[in-house]
Amino acid sequence: MSVIEADSLRKAYGDVRAVDGLDLAVDRGEVYGFLGPNGAGKTTTIEILTGQLRPDGGRAAVLGTDPANEPVETRRRVGVLPEQQTPPSFLTPTEFFEFVGRVRGLDDETVAERVEEWSQRLGFAAKLDTLCADLSRGQQQKVMLTQVFVHEPDVVVIDEPLANLDPIVQEQVKRYLRSYAEDGNAVFLSTHNIDVAEDVCSRVGIVTNGRVVAERDVADTETDLLDAFLDAVEGADPRDTPAGGVQ
Ligand SMILES: Nc1ncnc2c1ncn2[C@@H]1O[C@H](COP(=O)(O)OP(=O)(O)OP(=O)(O)O)[C@@H](O)[C@H]1O
C-alpha cells in the first residue's frame, strides 16, 4: 500500500482551480519530487495532504488515514516543513523543540537527545539558546528541518527544504533524505528547482495547473528532467482557468 495517495483531488479558490483532478501515489523507500512552476498547486496539495485544508473533491490518504478527517493524527505521524515558515521568534530553538515534542507526545529527554543529534548534524548546536528572532534565515531553516524529524515520522512532506542553506549543509541534507528513504520511510519533496529534484529524488511528478501531468524515474538515464519539465509546462494551458468553465 502506498503511504501517500491522492485520487482525483480538487480544490478551488473562488474561480481558480488550484488543484484540479490530481492523482499520485508514493511508496516507502521513495523520495518523490513534486516539481512544478509557480502557481502549479504544490502548496495547496501539501496543505491537503497534511490536513490543513479540506479538498472540494477527491480523496487523500497518508499512512492510511484521511488528513481531512483526522488532521491532528496526520500531523502527529507525519513530519511537515511548510513553505517559508520560520520558528516562533519569541522562543529559543530549545524551547521550540520542547513545545513540538510535547505536542507530539515525546518526553523531554528523547527530544533533547534527538535535538542534540540534529543540531550537530546541521551545525547549529551553538545557537540552541538564542532567540529564533536573532537567528539567520539559514539557521531558522535548520531549526525547521529538525522539527520535521524530531518525532521520527515514517513520512515527511517538505517544501523547498534546501532553501537558505549553504552548499555543505545542502549536501548533508540531501544525503540524509536519501538514506532516510532507503531505511523504508517516504519523502514527499516539493520544489521548483530541477537540480534539487534530480539530485535527491528517486521519482518525480511534474505538476502544472493543479495536476500531475508526467512522472519520471530519476535513475532512468534516458530521462532529461529539464526537457520533461519544459514539455509539461509549455504544453499546459494558461493558469487561472475559472472553475466554472472556459475562460
Ligand atoms: N488562499 C488563496 N486564495 C486564492 N487563491 C489562492 C490561494 N492560495 C493559492 N491560490 C491560487 O491557487 C493557485 C495554486 O497556488 P499554490 O500556492 O498551491 O501554487 P504553488 O505551486 O505552491 O506555487 P509556488 O511555487 O509559487 O509557491 C495559484 O493560482 C494561486 O494564485
PDB file of N, CA and C in Angstrom, residues 27-112:
ATOM      1  N   ASP A  27       5.374   5.467  -2.409  1.00  0.00           N
ATOM      2  CA  ASP A  27       5.619   4.273  -1.592  1.00  0.00           C
ATOM      3  C   ASP A  27       6.777   4.489  -0.628  1.00  0.00           C
ATOM      4  N   ARG A  28       6.858   3.625   0.359  1.00  0.00           N
ATOM      5  CA  ARG A  28       8.033   3.615   1.231  1.00  0.00           C
ATOM      6  C   ARG A  28       9.277   3.383   0.376  1.00  0.00           C
ATOM      7  N   GLY A  29      10.379   3.986   0.781  1.00  0.00           N
ATOM      8  CA  GLY A  29      11.627   3.818   0.034  1.00  0.00           C
ATOM      9  C   GLY A  29      11.834   4.877  -1.039  1.00  0.00           C
ATOM     10  N   GLU A  30      10.816   5.717  -1.253  1.00  0.00           N
ATOM     11  CA  GLU A  30      10.925   6.722  -2.316  1.00  0.00           C
ATOM     12  C   GLU A  30      11.189   8.127  -1.770  1.00  0.00           C
ATOM     13  N   VAL A  31      11.985   8.884  -2.533  1.00  0.00           N
ATOM     14  CA  VAL A  31      11.976  10.343  -2.377  1.00  0.00           C
ATOM     15  C   VAL A  31      11.239  10.837  -3.620  1.00  0.00           C
ATOM     16  N   TYR A  32      10.006  11.270  -3.408  1.00  0.00           N
ATOM     17  CA  TYR A  32       9.157  11.682  -4.534  1.00  0.00           C
ATOM     18  C   TYR A  32       9.239  13.192  -4.680  1.00  0.00           C
ATOM     19  N   GLY A  33       9.705  13.626  -5.834  1.00  0.00           N
ATOM     20  CA  GLY A  33       9.808  15.058  -6.091  1.00  0.00           C
ATOM     21  C   GLY A  33       8.515  15.573  -6.698  1.00  0.00           C
ATOM     22  N   PHE A  34       8.002  16.641  -6.127  1.00  0.00           N
ATOM     23  CA  PHE A  34       6.768  17.264  -6.622  1.00  0.00           C
ATOM     24  C   PHE A  34       7.221  18.562  -7.264  1.00  0.00           C
ATOM     25  N   LEU A  35       7.432  18.487  -8.574  1.00  0.00           N
ATOM     26  CA  LEU A  35       8.133  19.551  -9.281  1.00  0.00           C
ATOM     27  C   LEU A  35       7.139  20.344 -10.134  1.00  0.00           C
ATOM     28  N   GLY A  36       7.116  21.644  -9.922  1.00  0.00           N
ATOM     29  CA  GLY A  36       6.185  22.435 -10.724  1.00  0.00           C
ATOM     30  C   GLY A  36       6.511  23.906 -10.653  1.00  0.00           C
ATOM     31  N   PRO A  37       6.055  24.668 -11.636  1.00  0.00           N
ATOM     32  CA  PRO A  37       6.324  26.106 -11.647  1.00  0.00           C
ATOM     33  C   PRO A  37       5.493  26.859 -10.602  1.00  0.00           C
ATOM     34  N   ASN A  38       5.723  28.129 -10.449  1.00  0.00           N
ATOM     35  CA  ASN A  38       4.934  28.959  -9.530  1.00  0.00           C
ATOM     36  C   ASN A  38       3.451  28.832  -9.861  1.00  0.00           C
ATOM     37  N   GLY A  39       2.666  28.666  -8.812  1.00  0.00           N
ATOM     38  CA  GLY A  39       1.217  28.646  -9.010  1.00  0.00           C
ATOM     39  C   GLY A  39       0.661  27.324  -9.521  1.00  0.00           C
ATOM     40  N   ALA A  40       1.505  26.272  -9.559  1.00  0.00           N
ATOM     41  CA  ALA A  40       1.065  24.987 -10.131  1.00  0.00           C
ATOM     42  C   ALA A  40       0.093  24.236  -9.218  1.00  0.00           C
ATOM     43  N   GLY A  41       0.079  24.593  -7.935  1.00  0.00           N
ATOM     44  CA  GLY A  41      -0.808  23.911  -6.992  1.00  0.00           C
ATOM     45  C   GLY A  41      -0.070  23.060  -5.964  1.00  0.00           C
ATOM     46  N   LYS A  42       1.236  23.249  -5.851  1.00  0.00           N
ATOM     47  CA  LYS A  42       2.045  22.426  -4.936  1.00  0.00           C
ATOM     48  C   LYS A  42       1.675  22.689  -3.481  1.00  0.00           C
ATOM     49  N   THR A  43       1.659  23.968  -3.100  1.00  0.00           N
ATOM     50  CA  THR A  43       1.365  24.306  -1.697  1.00  0.00           C
ATOM     51  C   THR A  43      -0.036  23.844  -1.317  1.00  0.00           C
ATOM     52  N   THR A  44      -0.977  24.065  -2.217  1.00  0.00           N
ATOM     53  CA  THR A  44      -2.358  23.663  -1.929  1.00  0.00           C
ATOM     54  C   THR A  44      -2.425  22.143  -1.716  1.00  0.00           C
ATOM     55  N   THR A  45      -1.723  21.394  -2.565  1.00  0.00           N
ATOM     56  CA  THR A  45      -1.703  19.926  -2.405  1.00  0.00           C
ATOM     57  C   THR A  45      -1.097  19.542  -1.060  1.00  0.00           C
ATOM     58  N   ILE A  46       0.001  20.174  -0.708  1.00  0.00           N
ATOM     59  CA  ILE A  46       0.658  19.869   0.572  1.00  0.00           C
ATOM     60  C   ILE A  46      -0.291  20.172   1.732  1.00  0.00           C
ATOM     61  N   GLU A  47      -1.008  21.287   1.631  1.00  0.00           N
ATOM     62  CA  GLU A  47      -1.927  21.644   2.718  1.00  0.00           C
ATOM     63  C   GLU A  47      -3.050  20.613   2.849  1.00  0.00           C
ATOM     64  N   ILE A  48      -3.456  20.040   1.733  1.00  0.00           N
ATOM     65  CA  ILE A  48      -4.477  18.982   1.791  1.00  0.00           C
ATOM     66  C   ILE A  48      -3.877  17.713   2.405  1.00  0.00           C
ATOM     67  N   LEU A  49      -2.666  17.345   1.944  1.00  0.00           N
ATOM     68  CA  LEU A  49      -2.049  16.098   2.431  1.00  0.00           C
ATOM     69  C   LEU A  49      -1.729  16.153   3.926  1.00  0.00           C
ATOM     70  N   THR A  50      -1.522  17.363   4.448  1.00  0.00           N
ATOM     71  CA  THR A  50      -1.148  17.481   5.860  1.00  0.00           C
ATOM     72  C   THR A  50      -2.316  17.955   6.731  1.00  0.00           C
ATOM     73  N   GLY A  51      -3.519  17.914   6.189  1.00  0.00           N
ATOM     74  CA  GLY A  51      -4.712  18.171   6.992  1.00  0.00           C
ATOM     75  C   GLY A  51      -4.961  19.627   7.311  1.00  0.00           C
ATOM     76  N   GLN A  52      -4.303  20.534   6.584  1.00  0.00           N
ATOM     77  CA  GLN A  52      -4.525  21.963   6.855  1.00  0.00           C
ATOM     78  C   GLN A  52      -5.669  22.524   6.018  1.00  0.00           C
ATOM     79  N   LEU A  53      -6.029  21.781   4.977  1.00  0.00           N
ATOM     80  CA  LEU A  53      -7.036  22.265   4.026  1.00  0.00           C
ATOM     81  C   LEU A  53      -7.887  21.080   3.595  1.00  0.00           C
ATOM     82  N   ARG A  54      -9.182  21.291   3.554  1.00  0.00           N
ATOM     83  CA  ARG A  54     -10.099  20.221   3.127  1.00  0.00           C
ATOM     84  C   ARG A  54     -10.305  20.317   1.615  1.00  0.00           C
ATOM     85  N   PRO A  55     -10.138  19.218   0.880  1.00  0.00           N
ATOM     86  CA  PRO A  55     -10.362  19.307  -0.573  1.00  0.00           C
ATOM     87  C   PRO A  55     -11.830  19.483  -0.897  1.00  0.00           C
ATOM     88  N   ASP A  56     -12.116  20.037  -2.071  1.00  0.00           N
ATOM     89  CA  ASP A  56     -13.508  20.138  -2.527  1.00  0.00           C
ATOM     90  C   ASP A  56     -14.000  18.800  -3.047  1.00  0.00           C
ATOM     91  N   GLY A  57     -13.058  17.991  -3.544  1.00  0.00           N
ATOM     92  CA  GLY A  57     -13.446  16.699  -4.088  1.00  0.00           C
ATOM     93  C   GLY A  57     -12.240  15.788  -4.163  1.00  0.00           C
ATOM     94  N   GLY A  58     -12.496  14.514  -4.431  1.00  0.00           N
ATOM     95  CA  GLY A  58     -11.421  13.525  -4.463  1.00  0.00           C
ATOM     96  C   GLY A  58     -11.057  13.070  -3.064  1.00  0.00           C
ATOM     97  N   ARG A  59      -9.938  12.335  -2.974  1.00  0.00           N
ATOM     98  CA  ARG A  59      -9.594  11.693  -1.708  1.00  0.00           C
ATOM     99  C   ARG A  59      -8.082  11.718  -1.527  1.00  0.00           C
ATOM    100  N   ALA A  60      -7.659  11.956  -0.296  1.00  0.00           N
ATOM    101  CA  ALA A  60      -6.237  11.835   0.032  1.00  0.00           C
ATOM    102  C   ALA A  60      -6.096  10.842   1.172  1.00  0.00           C
ATOM    103  N   ALA A  61      -4.990  10.120   1.193  1.00  0.00           N
ATOM    104  CA  ALA A  61      -4.703   9.228   2.318  1.00  0.00           C
ATOM    105  C   ALA A  61      -3.212   9.286   2.604  1.00  0.00           C
ATOM    106  N   VAL A  62      -2.875   9.467   3.875  1.00  0.00           N
ATOM    107  CA  VAL A  62      -1.477   9.479   4.295  1.00  0.00           C
ATOM    108  C   VAL A  62      -1.348   8.463   5.427  1.00  0.00           C
ATOM    109  N   LEU A  63      -0.487   7.479   5.231  1.00  0.00           N
ATOM    110  CA  LEU A  63      -0.340   6.369   6.181  1.00  0.00           C
ATOM    111  C   LEU A  63      -1.715   5.771   6.505  1.00  0.00           C
ATOM    112  N   GLY A  64      -2.543   5.689   5.482  1.00  0.00           N
ATOM    113  CA  GLY A  64      -3.839   5.035   5.617  1.00  0.00           C
ATOM    114  C   GLY A  64      -4.931   5.882   6.238  1.00  0.00           C
ATOM    115  N   THR A  65      -4.609   7.122   6.663  1.00  0.00           N
ATOM    116  CA  THR A  65      -5.681   7.959   7.228  1.00  0.00           C
ATOM    117  C   THR A  65      -5.990   9.126   6.283  1.00  0.00           C
ATOM    118  N   ASP A  66      -7.222   9.587   6.373  1.00  0.00           N
ATOM    119  CA  ASP A  66      -7.643  10.711   5.549  1.00  0.00           C
ATOM    120  C   ASP A  66      -7.319  11.997   6.310  1.00  0.00           C
ATOM    121  N   PRO A  67      -6.386  12.808   5.794  1.00  0.00           N
ATOM    122  CA  PRO A  67      -5.981  14.006   6.538  1.00  0.00           C
ATOM    123  C   PRO A  67      -7.128  14.978   6.795  1.00  0.00           C
ATOM    124  N   ALA A  68      -8.136  14.991   5.929  1.00  0.00           N
ATOM    125  CA  ALA A  68      -9.254  15.930   6.128  1.00  0.00           C
ATOM    126  C   ALA A  68     -10.080  15.516   7.343  1.00  0.00           C
ATOM    127  N   ASN A  69     -10.191  14.204   7.565  1.00  0.00           N
ATOM    128  CA  ASN A  69     -10.993  13.728   8.693  1.00  0.00           C
ATOM    129  C   ASN A  69     -10.191  13.598   9.978  1.00  0.00           C
ATOM    130  N   GLU A  70      -8.867  13.353   9.825  1.00  0.00           N
ATOM    131  CA  GLU A  70      -8.031  13.166  11.021  1.00  0.00           C
ATOM    132  C   GLU A  70      -6.785  14.038  10.946  1.00  0.00           C
ATOM    133  N   PRO A  71      -6.983  15.371  10.939  1.00  0.00           N
ATOM    134  CA  PRO A  71      -5.831  16.258  10.759  1.00  0.00           C
ATOM    135  C   PRO A  71      -4.814  16.180  11.909  1.00  0.00           C
ATOM    136  N   VAL A  72      -5.297  16.029  13.132  1.00  0.00           N
ATOM    137  CA  VAL A  72      -4.370  16.010  14.273  1.00  0.00           C
ATOM    138  C   VAL A  72      -3.518  14.740  14.230  1.00  0.00           C
ATOM    139  N   GLU A  73      -4.177  13.610  13.988  1.00  0.00           N
ATOM    140  CA  GLU A  73      -3.477  12.331  13.889  1.00  0.00           C
ATOM    141  C   GLU A  73      -2.456  12.371  12.735  1.00  0.00           C
ATOM    142  N   THR A  74      -2.858  12.954  11.619  1.00  0.00           N
ATOM    143  CA  THR A  74      -1.954  13.037  10.462  1.00  0.00           C
ATOM    144  C   THR A  74      -0.715  13.828  10.834  1.00  0.00           C
ATOM    145  N   ARG A  75      -0.909  14.986  11.467  1.00  0.00           N
ATOM    146  CA  ARG A  75       0.244  15.841  11.769  1.00  0.00           C
ATOM    147  C   ARG A  75       1.126  15.246  12.873  1.00  0.00           C
ATOM    148  N   ARG A  76       0.554  14.352  13.694  1.00  0.00           N
ATOM    149  CA  ARG A  76       1.360  13.672  14.718  1.00  0.00           C
ATOM    150  C   ARG A  76       2.268  12.611  14.087  1.00  0.00           C
ATOM    151  N   ARG A  77       1.799  12.018  12.986  1.00  0.00           N
ATOM    152  CA  ARG A  77       2.534  10.904  12.390  1.00  0.00           C
ATOM    153  C   ARG A  77       3.430  11.314  11.222  1.00  0.00           C
ATOM    154  N   VAL A  78       3.240  12.539  10.744  1.00  0.00           N
ATOM    155  CA  VAL A  78       3.970  12.988   9.553  1.00  0.00           C
ATOM    156  C   VAL A  78       4.870  14.153   9.948  1.00  0.00           C
ATOM    157  N   GLY A  79       6.048  14.257   9.328  1.00  0.00           N
ATOM    158  CA  GLY A  79       6.893  15.437   9.530  1.00  0.00           C
ATOM    159  C   GLY A  79       6.591  16.430   8.423  1.00  0.00           C
ATOM    160  N   VAL A  80       6.377  17.690   8.796  1.00  0.00           N
ATOM    161  CA  VAL A  80       5.955  18.678   7.789  1.00  0.00           C
ATOM    162  C   VAL A  80       6.876  19.901   7.826  1.00  0.00           C
ATOM    163  N   LEU A  81       7.350  20.281   6.661  1.00  0.00           N
ATOM    164  CA  LEU A  81       8.081  21.546   6.525  1.00  0.00           C
ATOM    165  C   LEU A  81       7.274  22.436   5.598  1.00  0.00           C
ATOM    166  N   PRO A  82       6.508  23.382   6.170  1.00  0.00           N
ATOM    167  CA  PRO A  82       5.689  24.240   5.310  1.00  0.00           C
ATOM    168  C   PRO A  82       6.566  25.244   4.573  1.00  0.00           C
ATOM    169  N   GLU A  83       5.999  25.763   3.483  1.00  0.00           N
ATOM    170  CA  GLU A  83       6.722  26.722   2.653  1.00  0.00           C
ATOM    171  C   GLU A  83       7.079  27.974   3.457  1.00  0.00           C
ATOM    172  N   GLN A  84       8.348  28.324   3.436  1.00  0.00           N
ATOM    173  CA  GLN A  84       8.839  29.590   4.016  1.00  0.00           C
ATOM    174  C   GLN A  84       8.375  29.847   5.437  1.00  0.00           C
ATOM    175  N   GLN A  85       8.168  28.798   6.219  1.00  0.00           N
ATOM    176  CA  GLN A  85       7.744  29.052   7.602  1.00  0.00           C
ATOM    177  C   GLN A  85       8.970  29.148   8.502  1.00  0.00           C
ATOM    178  N   THR A  86       8.925  30.056   9.462  1.00  0.00           N
ATOM    179  CA  THR A  86      10.057  30.213  10.378  1.00  0.00           C
ATOM    180  C   THR A  86       9.615  29.826  11.788  1.00  0.00           C
ATOM    181  N   PRO A  87      10.568  29.456  12.666  1.00  0.00           N
ATOM    182  CA  PRO A  87      10.165  29.121  14.039  1.00  0.00           C
ATOM    183  C   PRO A  87       9.699  30.379  14.777  1.00  0.00           C
ATOM    184  N   PRO A  88       8.933  30.212  15.875  1.00  0.00           N
ATOM    185  CA  PRO A  88       8.414  31.395  16.592  1.00  0.00           C
ATOM    186  C   PRO A  88       9.560  32.290  17.071  1.00  0.00           C
ATOM    187  N   SER A  89       9.470  33.572  16.744  1.00  0.00           N
ATOM    188  CA  SER A  89      10.590  34.481  17.012  1.00  0.00           C
ATOM    189  C   SER A  89      10.846  34.661  18.506  1.00  0.00           C
ATOM    190  N   PHE A  90       9.804  34.441  19.330  1.00  0.00           N
ATOM    191  CA  PHE A  90       9.911  34.721  20.772  1.00  0.00           C
ATOM    192  C   PHE A  90      10.398  33.519  21.573  1.00  0.00           C
ATOM    193  N   LEU A  91      10.720  32.406  20.901  1.00  0.00           N
ATOM    194  CA  LEU A  91      11.246  31.219  21.590  1.00  0.00           C
ATOM    195  C   LEU A  91      12.681  30.955  21.139  1.00  0.00           C
ATOM    196  N   THR A  92      13.449  30.266  21.981  1.00  0.00           N
ATOM    197  CA  THR A  92      14.742  29.751  21.541  1.00  0.00           C
ATOM    198  C   THR A  92      14.481  28.412  20.845  1.00  0.00           C
ATOM    199  N   PRO A  93      15.427  27.908  20.046  1.00  0.00           N
ATOM    200  CA  PRO A  93      15.228  26.582  19.459  1.00  0.00           C
ATOM    201  C   PRO A  93      14.928  25.516  20.515  1.00  0.00           C
ATOM    202  N   THR A  94      15.636  25.537  21.642  1.00  0.00           N
ATOM    203  CA  THR A  94      15.394  24.537  22.687  1.00  0.00           C
ATOM    204  C   THR A  94      13.941  24.590  23.157  1.00  0.00           C
ATOM    205  N   GLU A  95      13.440  25.808  23.413  1.00  0.00           N
ATOM    206  CA  GLU A  95      12.039  25.943  23.869  1.00  0.00           C
ATOM    207  C   GLU A  95      11.066  25.479  22.788  1.00  0.00           C
ATOM    208  N   PHE A  96      11.379  25.825  21.544  1.00  0.00           N
ATOM    209  CA  PHE A  96      10.508  25.426  20.419  1.00  0.00           C
ATOM    210  C   PHE A  96      10.443  23.899  20.313  1.00  0.00           C
ATOM    211  N   PHE A  97      11.603  23.230  20.414  1.00  0.00           N
ATOM    212  CA  PHE A  97      11.619  21.770  20.273  1.00  0.00           C
ATOM    213  C   PHE A  97      10.900  21.095  21.452  1.00  0.00           C
ATOM    214  N   GLU A  98      11.022  21.677  22.648  1.00  0.00           N
ATOM    215  CA  GLU A  98      10.290  21.114  23.808  1.00  0.00           C
ATOM    216  C   GLU A  98       8.786  21.188  23.553  1.00  0.00           C
ATOM    217  N   PHE A  99       8.360  22.327  23.021  1.00  0.00           N
ATOM    218  CA  PHE A  99       6.941  22.516  22.710  1.00  0.00           C
ATOM    219  C   PHE A  99       6.488  21.501  21.655  1.00  0.00           C
ATOM    220  N   VAL A 100       7.261  21.412  20.567  1.00  0.00           N
ATOM    221  CA  VAL A 100       6.917  20.487  19.475  1.00  0.00           C
ATOM    222  C   VAL A 100       6.878  19.053  20.008  1.00  0.00           C
ATOM    223  N   GLY A 101       7.863  18.704  20.827  1.00  0.00           N
ATOM    224  CA  GLY A 101       7.942  17.347  21.377  1.00  0.00           C
ATOM    225  C   GLY A 101       6.717  17.013  22.215  1.00  0.00           C
ATOM    226  N   ARG A 102       6.291  17.964  23.046  1.00  0.00           N
ATOM    227  CA  ARG A 102       5.118  17.703  23.907  1.00  0.00           C
ATOM    228  C   ARG A 102       3.871  17.509  23.078  1.00  0.00           C
ATOM    229  N   VAL A 103       3.715  18.375  22.048  1.00  0.00           N
ATOM    230  CA  VAL A 103       2.538  18.251  21.175  1.00  0.00           C
ATOM    231  C   VAL A 103       2.523  16.872  20.515  1.00  0.00           C
ATOM    232  N   ARG A 104       3.709  16.356  20.221  1.00  0.00           N
ATOM    233  CA  ARG A 104       3.778  15.063  19.522  1.00  0.00           C
ATOM    234  C   ARG A 104       3.961  13.883  20.471  1.00  0.00           C
ATOM    235  N   GLY A 105       3.799  14.129  21.761  1.00  0.00           N
ATOM    236  CA  GLY A 105       3.791  13.045  22.741  1.00  0.00           C
ATOM    237  C   GLY A 105       5.155  12.476  23.085  1.00  0.00           C
ATOM    238  N   LEU A 106       6.232  13.287  22.957  1.00  0.00           N
ATOM    239  CA  LEU A 106       7.572  12.799  23.295  1.00  0.00           C
ATOM    240  C   LEU A 106       7.980  13.325  24.663  1.00  0.00           C
ATOM    241  N   ASP A 107       8.787  12.532  25.403  1.00  0.00           N
ATOM    242  CA  ASP A 107       9.290  13.073  26.673  1.00  0.00           C
ATOM    243  C   ASP A 107      10.493  13.979  26.396  1.00  0.00           C
ATOM    244  N   ASP A 108      10.755  14.884  27.352  1.00  0.00           N
ATOM    245  CA  ASP A 108      11.785  15.911  27.148  1.00  0.00           C
ATOM    246  C   ASP A 108      13.171  15.303  26.885  1.00  0.00           C
ATOM    247  N   GLU A 109      13.444  14.154  27.546  1.00  0.00           N
ATOM    248  CA  GLU A 109      14.766  13.528  27.393  1.00  0.00           C
ATOM    249  C   GLU A 109      14.979  13.051  25.943  1.00  0.00           C
ATOM    250  N   THR A 110      13.947  12.426  25.388  1.00  0.00           N
ATOM    251  CA  THR A 110      14.031  11.949  23.999  1.00  0.00           C
ATOM    252  C   THR A 110      14.220  13.131  23.060  1.00  0.00           C
ATOM    253  N   VAL A 111      13.457  14.187  23.299  1.00  0.00           N
ATOM    254  CA  VAL A 111      13.581  15.383  22.458  1.00  0.00           C
ATOM    255  C   VAL A 111      15.014  15.913  22.541  1.00  0.00           C
ATOM    256  N   ALA A 112      15.545  16.003  23.769  1.00  0.00           N
ATOM    257  CA  ALA A 112      16.896  16.560  23.944  1.00  0.00           C
ATOM    258  C   ALA A 112      17.932  15.724  23.187  1.00  0.00           C
TER     259      ALA A 112
END
